[in-house]
Amino acid sequence: MVLLTTLLSLPTTLALDVNEEGRLLVLYDGTGTRQVNEVAPDGTWRALTDLDERCANALFVPGSRRVVVEHDSGGNERGQLSILDLDDPTLTPLVHDPRFKHYLVEATADRVLFTTNRRNGVDFDLIAHDLSTGTESVLYDGGGWAMAVNPSPDGKWVVLSLASAPANSMQLVLVDTTTRAVTELTPYDAHNDQRAVSWLPGSSEFIVASNADRDWMALRKYDVAEGTWSDLLVDDEHDLAGWVCPDAEHLLVATIDDGLVPLALHKLEDGALDGPLDLPPLGCGAQAVMMPDPIWSADGAFALLTYHSPIEPPTVYRYTLATGEVVAMRPPEMPEVPAELTHPETHRVPSFDGEQVPVFVYRPIGPDLGSTVVHVHGGPEGAAMRGWYPVVSALAAAGHTVVVPNVRGSAAYGKRWYSLDDRELRLDSVKDLAAIHAWLPSIGCDPSRAALWGGSYGGYMVLAGLAFQPSLWAAGVDIVGIASLVTFLENTSDYRRATREREYGYLATDREFLESASPLSRVDDLRAPLLVIHGANDPRVPLSEAEQITGALTKRGVPCQLLVYADEGHGLAKLTNKLDAYPQALAFLREHLS
């Protein structure tokens, strides 16, 4: 447990913004929750916020000493916007309505752009808030959930990435901020994903990662005046993403390769390779789950990167374009990372239909208990990367072999792969768990001592594995997981239901299937001991999902325990709660896998 406490307590940093003076804004969780810190050009760190709750984002107001901060309450994800003066860092409300969500998009010298669902609780509108008068104007209210918003450098255009009709798809629309005219750049009903929009300095073109008409994400360029698309960089075996340098000559490119995400510098004109960045090997430099994109300084002299790996927590690096130098921007008195941490092995597991499931295997650190924990990521369209997972390392340190799969439905392995669990194919991803179980002896593991661990959709996979494959699994740890696809869709936030039905199925037409694919429908078969961890304020998977599965098991006398944290939402964000819950989870597994 000592190593678990050490790993959970190691601070992480995430890059947010850089101003014209070279000052940085970063999120730093050394106090136990993510707070906004400023890093001066000389490397001096200063905390700007000291809230009981976590901060989600912050941006400089150019030409001033002000910063706009996005923060929520108790993990409820209803972001509120406040402003602080760097000479007196006290938060003053800017856009507050605790009933709704507000996402910070951009701060300019005279206005703040944000999206909000306050109009009807479902659709997200794009709003401009005038900093001098406090008045607001609507730039877009055409409906849909704007997953990303990317204004052009001159402020004339905004690209919205809207959740579209097929599961895991995005539609791009272009908004003229003067006339509010909306142009559809991609079809609403096309099965395409679009990520990482990056404008060229002249505001006449932008780059986007897109898998339109192909399996993998390629870099495509859109010409606003001509209204035409062209391919810039294509890799037929990997997803790509790119970020344009303000010098209009260079492009940072991320290549997602079986859980690794190296970065390289390319020529913007033709995509030709200039050379890889000198980041530590075997890690993720961009486009990893919950990590921010690279951020260029306004003059293009340097970029901020958030990098992490299995042996290094998320850390801000500064990459200097002229010299190629990459320097870690670590806070003072940063603790040492334990030397015994290791990188995983990579394998492919044959599944029931001949598909090959990518998995990462973390071997035990120290004494081998002979047991296995299969750690399933959330999503379902998320992905397990070869990145910083302190719980996985702690499980390995406790003597378990930890298998981290990217079951069908996972991102980063092509469109075909992430579509193989949509709607009526849902239980095929659960069958991948059975295939992994059958494969365990080939890596020297005892299949009779195997447990499931997962959060969010991974929590659904834990419950589904225990319910649909009761003879296979010895125990399960479910964190904010879905017990019933029906009650989840009925009780989740309205804005999420509108999107998640496209992935799981529609209550109006698919209820019978949704019930049949729900672990709760097979709860009488579930017999493995279960530990459930949930936040009381979860806006995605309501607490009622945890209560109904543990209630049903308690009535049947199946060993189960529910840990509820009153000040958390979808997962655990506060160090005090992590240090309470995760040691209990490791003790639970040790008891039931010994």
CSV table of C-alpha atoms in Angstrom, one decimal, residues 95-271:
chain,number,residue,atom,x,y,z
A,95,VAL,CA,-20.6,33.4,-16.1
A,96,HIS,CA,-22.4,31.6,-13.3
A,97,ASP,CA,-25.5,29.5,-13.3
A,98,PRO,CA,-25.0,26.3,-11.3
A,99,ARG,CA,-27.9,24.6,-13.1
A,100,PHE,CA,-26.0,24.3,-16.4
A,101,LYS,CA,-22.7,23.6,-18.0
A,102,HIS,CA,-20.4,26.3,-19.3
A,103,TYR,CA,-17.2,25.3,-21.3
A,104,LEU,CA,-14.5,27.9,-21.7
A,105,VAL,CA,-13.4,28.2,-25.3
A,106,GLU,CA,-11.3,31.4,-25.9
A,107,ALA,CA,-10.4,34.6,-24.2
A,108,THR,CA,-9.5,37.7,-26.4
A,109,ALA,CA,-8.7,41.2,-25.2
A,110,ASP,CA,-12.3,42.2,-25.3
A,111,ARG,CA,-14.5,39.0,-25.0
A,112,VAL,CA,-14.7,35.5,-23.7
A,113,LEU,CA,-16.2,32.7,-25.9
A,114,PHE,CA,-17.9,29.8,-24.1
A,115,THR,CA,-20.5,27.1,-24.8
A,116,THR,CA,-23.5,26.5,-22.6
A,117,ASN,CA,-26.6,24.2,-22.4
A,118,ARG,CA,-28.6,26.8,-20.4
A,119,ARG,CA,-31.1,27.3,-23.3
A,120,ASN,CA,-32.8,23.9,-22.9
A,121,GLY,CA,-30.4,21.6,-21.0
A,122,VAL,CA,-29.6,19.6,-24.1
A,123,ASP,CA,-28.1,21.7,-26.9
A,124,PHE,CA,-25.0,23.7,-26.5
A,125,ASP,CA,-24.9,27.3,-27.8
A,126,LEU,CA,-21.8,29.4,-28.5
A,127,ILE,CA,-21.9,32.7,-26.6
A,128,ALA,CA,-19.6,35.7,-26.7
A,129,HIS,CA,-19.3,37.6,-23.4
A,130,ASP,CA,-18.1,41.2,-23.7
A,131,LEU,CA,-15.6,41.8,-20.9
A,132,SER,CA,-16.1,45.6,-20.8
A,133,THR,CA,-19.9,45.7,-20.7
A,134,GLY,CA,-20.9,42.2,-19.5
A,135,THR,CA,-23.3,41.9,-22.4
A,136,GLU,CA,-23.6,38.6,-24.3
A,137,SER,CA,-24.4,37.7,-27.9
A,138,VAL,CA,-25.2,34.3,-29.4
A,139,LEU,CA,-22.9,33.2,-32.2
A,140,TYR,CA,-24.5,29.8,-32.7
A,141,ASP,CA,-27.7,28.2,-31.4
A,142,GLY,CA,-28.3,25.6,-34.2
A,143,GLY,CA,-28.5,22.7,-31.8
A,144,GLY,CA,-26.3,19.7,-31.0
A,145,TRP,CA,-23.5,19.1,-28.5
A,146,ALA,CA,-20.4,21.1,-29.5
A,147,MET,CA,-17.6,18.7,-28.4
A,148,ALA,CA,-14.9,21.1,-29.6
A,149,VAL,CA,-14.9,24.8,-30.7
A,150,ASN,CA,-12.0,26.3,-32.7
A,151,PRO,CA,-12.0,30.0,-33.5
A,152,SER,CA,-9.9,31.4,-36.3
A,153,PRO,CA,-6.9,33.7,-35.4
A,154,ASP,CA,-8.7,36.7,-36.8
A,155,GLY,CA,-12.0,35.9,-34.9
A,156,LYS,CA,-14.1,35.9,-38.1
A,157,TRP,CA,-14.7,32.1,-38.2
A,158,VAL,CA,-15.4,29.3,-35.7
A,159,VAL,CA,-15.4,25.6,-36.4
A,160,LEU,CA,-17.7,23.6,-34.3
A,161,SER,CA,-17.3,19.8,-33.9
A,162,LEU,CA,-20.8,18.6,-33.2
A,163,ALA,CA,-21.9,15.1,-32.2
A,164,SER,CA,-23.5,13.7,-35.3
A,165,ALA,CA,-26.0,10.9,-36.1
A,166,PRO,CA,-23.9,7.8,-36.2
A,167,ALA,CA,-22.1,6.6,-33.0
A,168,ASN,CA,-18.7,8.1,-32.4
A,169,SER,CA,-19.0,10.6,-35.2
A,170,MET,CA,-18.5,14.3,-35.5
A,171,GLN,CA,-19.9,16.8,-37.9
A,172,LEU,CA,-17.9,20.0,-38.7
A,173,VAL,CA,-19.8,23.2,-39.2
A,174,LEU,CA,-18.3,26.7,-40.0
A,175,VAL,CA,-19.8,29.7,-38.3
A,176,ASP,CA,-19.3,33.3,-39.5
A,177,THR,CA,-19.2,35.2,-36.3
A,178,THR,CA,-20.3,38.5,-38.0
A,179,THR,CA,-23.4,37.2,-39.8
A,180,ARG,CA,-23.9,34.0,-37.8
A,181,ALA,CA,-24.2,32.1,-41.1
A,182,VAL,CA,-23.6,28.4,-40.7
A,183,THR,CA,-22.0,26.2,-43.3
A,184,GLU,CA,-22.0,22.4,-43.0
A,185,LEU,CA,-18.5,21.2,-43.9
A,186,THR,CA,-19.2,17.5,-43.4
A,187,PRO,CA,-22.5,15.6,-43.5
A,188,TYR,CA,-24.5,15.1,-40.3
A,189,ASP,CA,-25.3,11.4,-41.1
A,190,ALA,CA,-21.8,10.4,-42.2
A,191,HIS,CA,-19.8,7.9,-40.1
A,192,ASN,CA,-16.8,10.2,-39.7
A,193,ASP,CA,-14.8,11.4,-36.8
A,194,GLN,CA,-13.1,14.8,-36.8
A,195,ARG,CA,-10.5,15.9,-34.2
A,196,ALA,CA,-7.9,18.5,-33.4
A,197,VAL,CA,-8.9,21.4,-35.7
A,198,SER,CA,-5.9,23.8,-36.1
A,199,TRP,CA,-6.1,27.1,-38.1
A,200,LEU,CA,-3.4,28.5,-40.3
A,201,PRO,CA,-2.3,32.0,-39.2
A,202,GLY,CA,-4.0,33.7,-42.1
A,203,SER,CA,-7.4,32.3,-41.0
A,204,SER,CA,-8.1,31.2,-44.6
A,205,GLU,CA,-7.4,27.4,-44.0
A,206,PHE,CA,-7.4,24.9,-41.2
A,207,ILE,CA,-6.0,21.4,-40.6
A,208,VAL,CA,-8.1,18.7,-39.0
A,209,ALA,CA,-7.6,15.0,-38.2
A,210,SER,CA,-10.4,13.1,-40.0
A,211,ASN,CA,-11.3,9.6,-41.0
A,212,ALA,CA,-13.8,10.7,-43.6
A,213,ASP,CA,-13.9,7.9,-46.3
A,214,ARG,CA,-11.1,5.9,-44.7
A,215,ASP,CA,-10.4,3.8,-41.7
A,216,TRP,CA,-7.6,5.9,-40.0
A,217,MET,CA,-7.4,9.5,-39.0
A,218,ALA,CA,-5.5,11.5,-41.7
A,219,LEU,CA,-4.6,15.2,-41.7
A,220,ARG,CA,-6.9,17.1,-44.1
A,221,LYS,CA,-6.9,20.8,-45.1
A,222,TYR,CA,-9.9,22.9,-45.7
A,223,ASP,CA,-9.8,26.1,-47.8
A,224,VAL,CA,-12.5,28.5,-46.5
A,225,ALA,CA,-12.6,30.7,-49.6
A,226,GLU,CA,-12.7,27.8,-52.0
A,227,GLY,CA,-14.8,25.5,-49.9
A,228,THR,CA,-12.6,22.6,-50.8
A,229,TRP,CA,-10.9,19.7,-48.9
A,230,SER,CA,-7.4,18.2,-49.7
A,231,ASP,CA,-5.3,15.6,-48.0
A,232,LEU,CA,-2.1,16.8,-46.3
A,233,LEU,CA,-0.7,13.7,-44.5
A,234,VAL,CA,-2.0,10.1,-44.7
A,235,ASP,CA,-0.9,7.0,-42.8
A,236,ASP,CA,-2.8,3.9,-43.7
A,237,GLU,CA,-1.9,2.1,-40.5
A,238,HIS,CA,-2.1,4.9,-37.8
A,239,ASP,CA,-4.3,7.7,-36.6
A,240,LEU,CA,-2.7,11.2,-37.0
A,241,ALA,CA,-3.3,14.6,-35.5
A,242,GLY,CA,-1.6,17.9,-36.2
A,243,TRP,CA,-1.1,21.4,-34.8
A,244,VAL,CA,0.0,24.3,-37.0
A,245,CYS,CA,2.9,26.5,-35.9
A,246,PRO,CA,2.1,30.3,-36.1
A,247,ASP,CA,5.2,30.6,-38.4
A,248,ALA,CA,3.0,29.0,-41.1
A,249,GLU,CA,5.9,26.8,-42.0
A,250,HIS,CA,5.8,23.9,-39.5
A,251,LEU,CA,3.3,21.4,-38.1
A,252,LEU,CA,3.5,19.2,-35.0
A,253,VAL,CA,2.2,15.8,-35.8
A,254,ALA,CA,1.2,13.0,-33.4
A,255,THR,CA,1.1,9.4,-34.6
A,256,ILE,CA,-0.9,7.1,-32.4
A,257,ASP,CA,0.8,3.7,-32.5
A,258,ASP,CA,-0.5,0.9,-30.3
A,259,GLY,CA,-0.8,3.0,-27.2
A,260,LEU,CA,2.3,5.2,-27.9
A,261,VAL,CA,2.0,8.8,-29.2
A,262,PRO,CA,5.3,10.2,-30.4
A,263,LEU,CA,5.5,13.7,-31.8
A,264,ALA,CA,7.4,14.9,-34.8
A,265,LEU,CA,7.9,18.2,-36.7
A,266,HIS,CA,6.7,18.3,-40.3
A,267,LYS,CA,6.7,20.9,-43.1
A,268,LEU,CA,3.3,22.5,-43.4
A,269,GLU,CA,3.5,22.9,-47.1
A,270,ASP,CA,3.7,19.2,-48.0
A,271,GLY,CA,3.7,17.3,-44.7
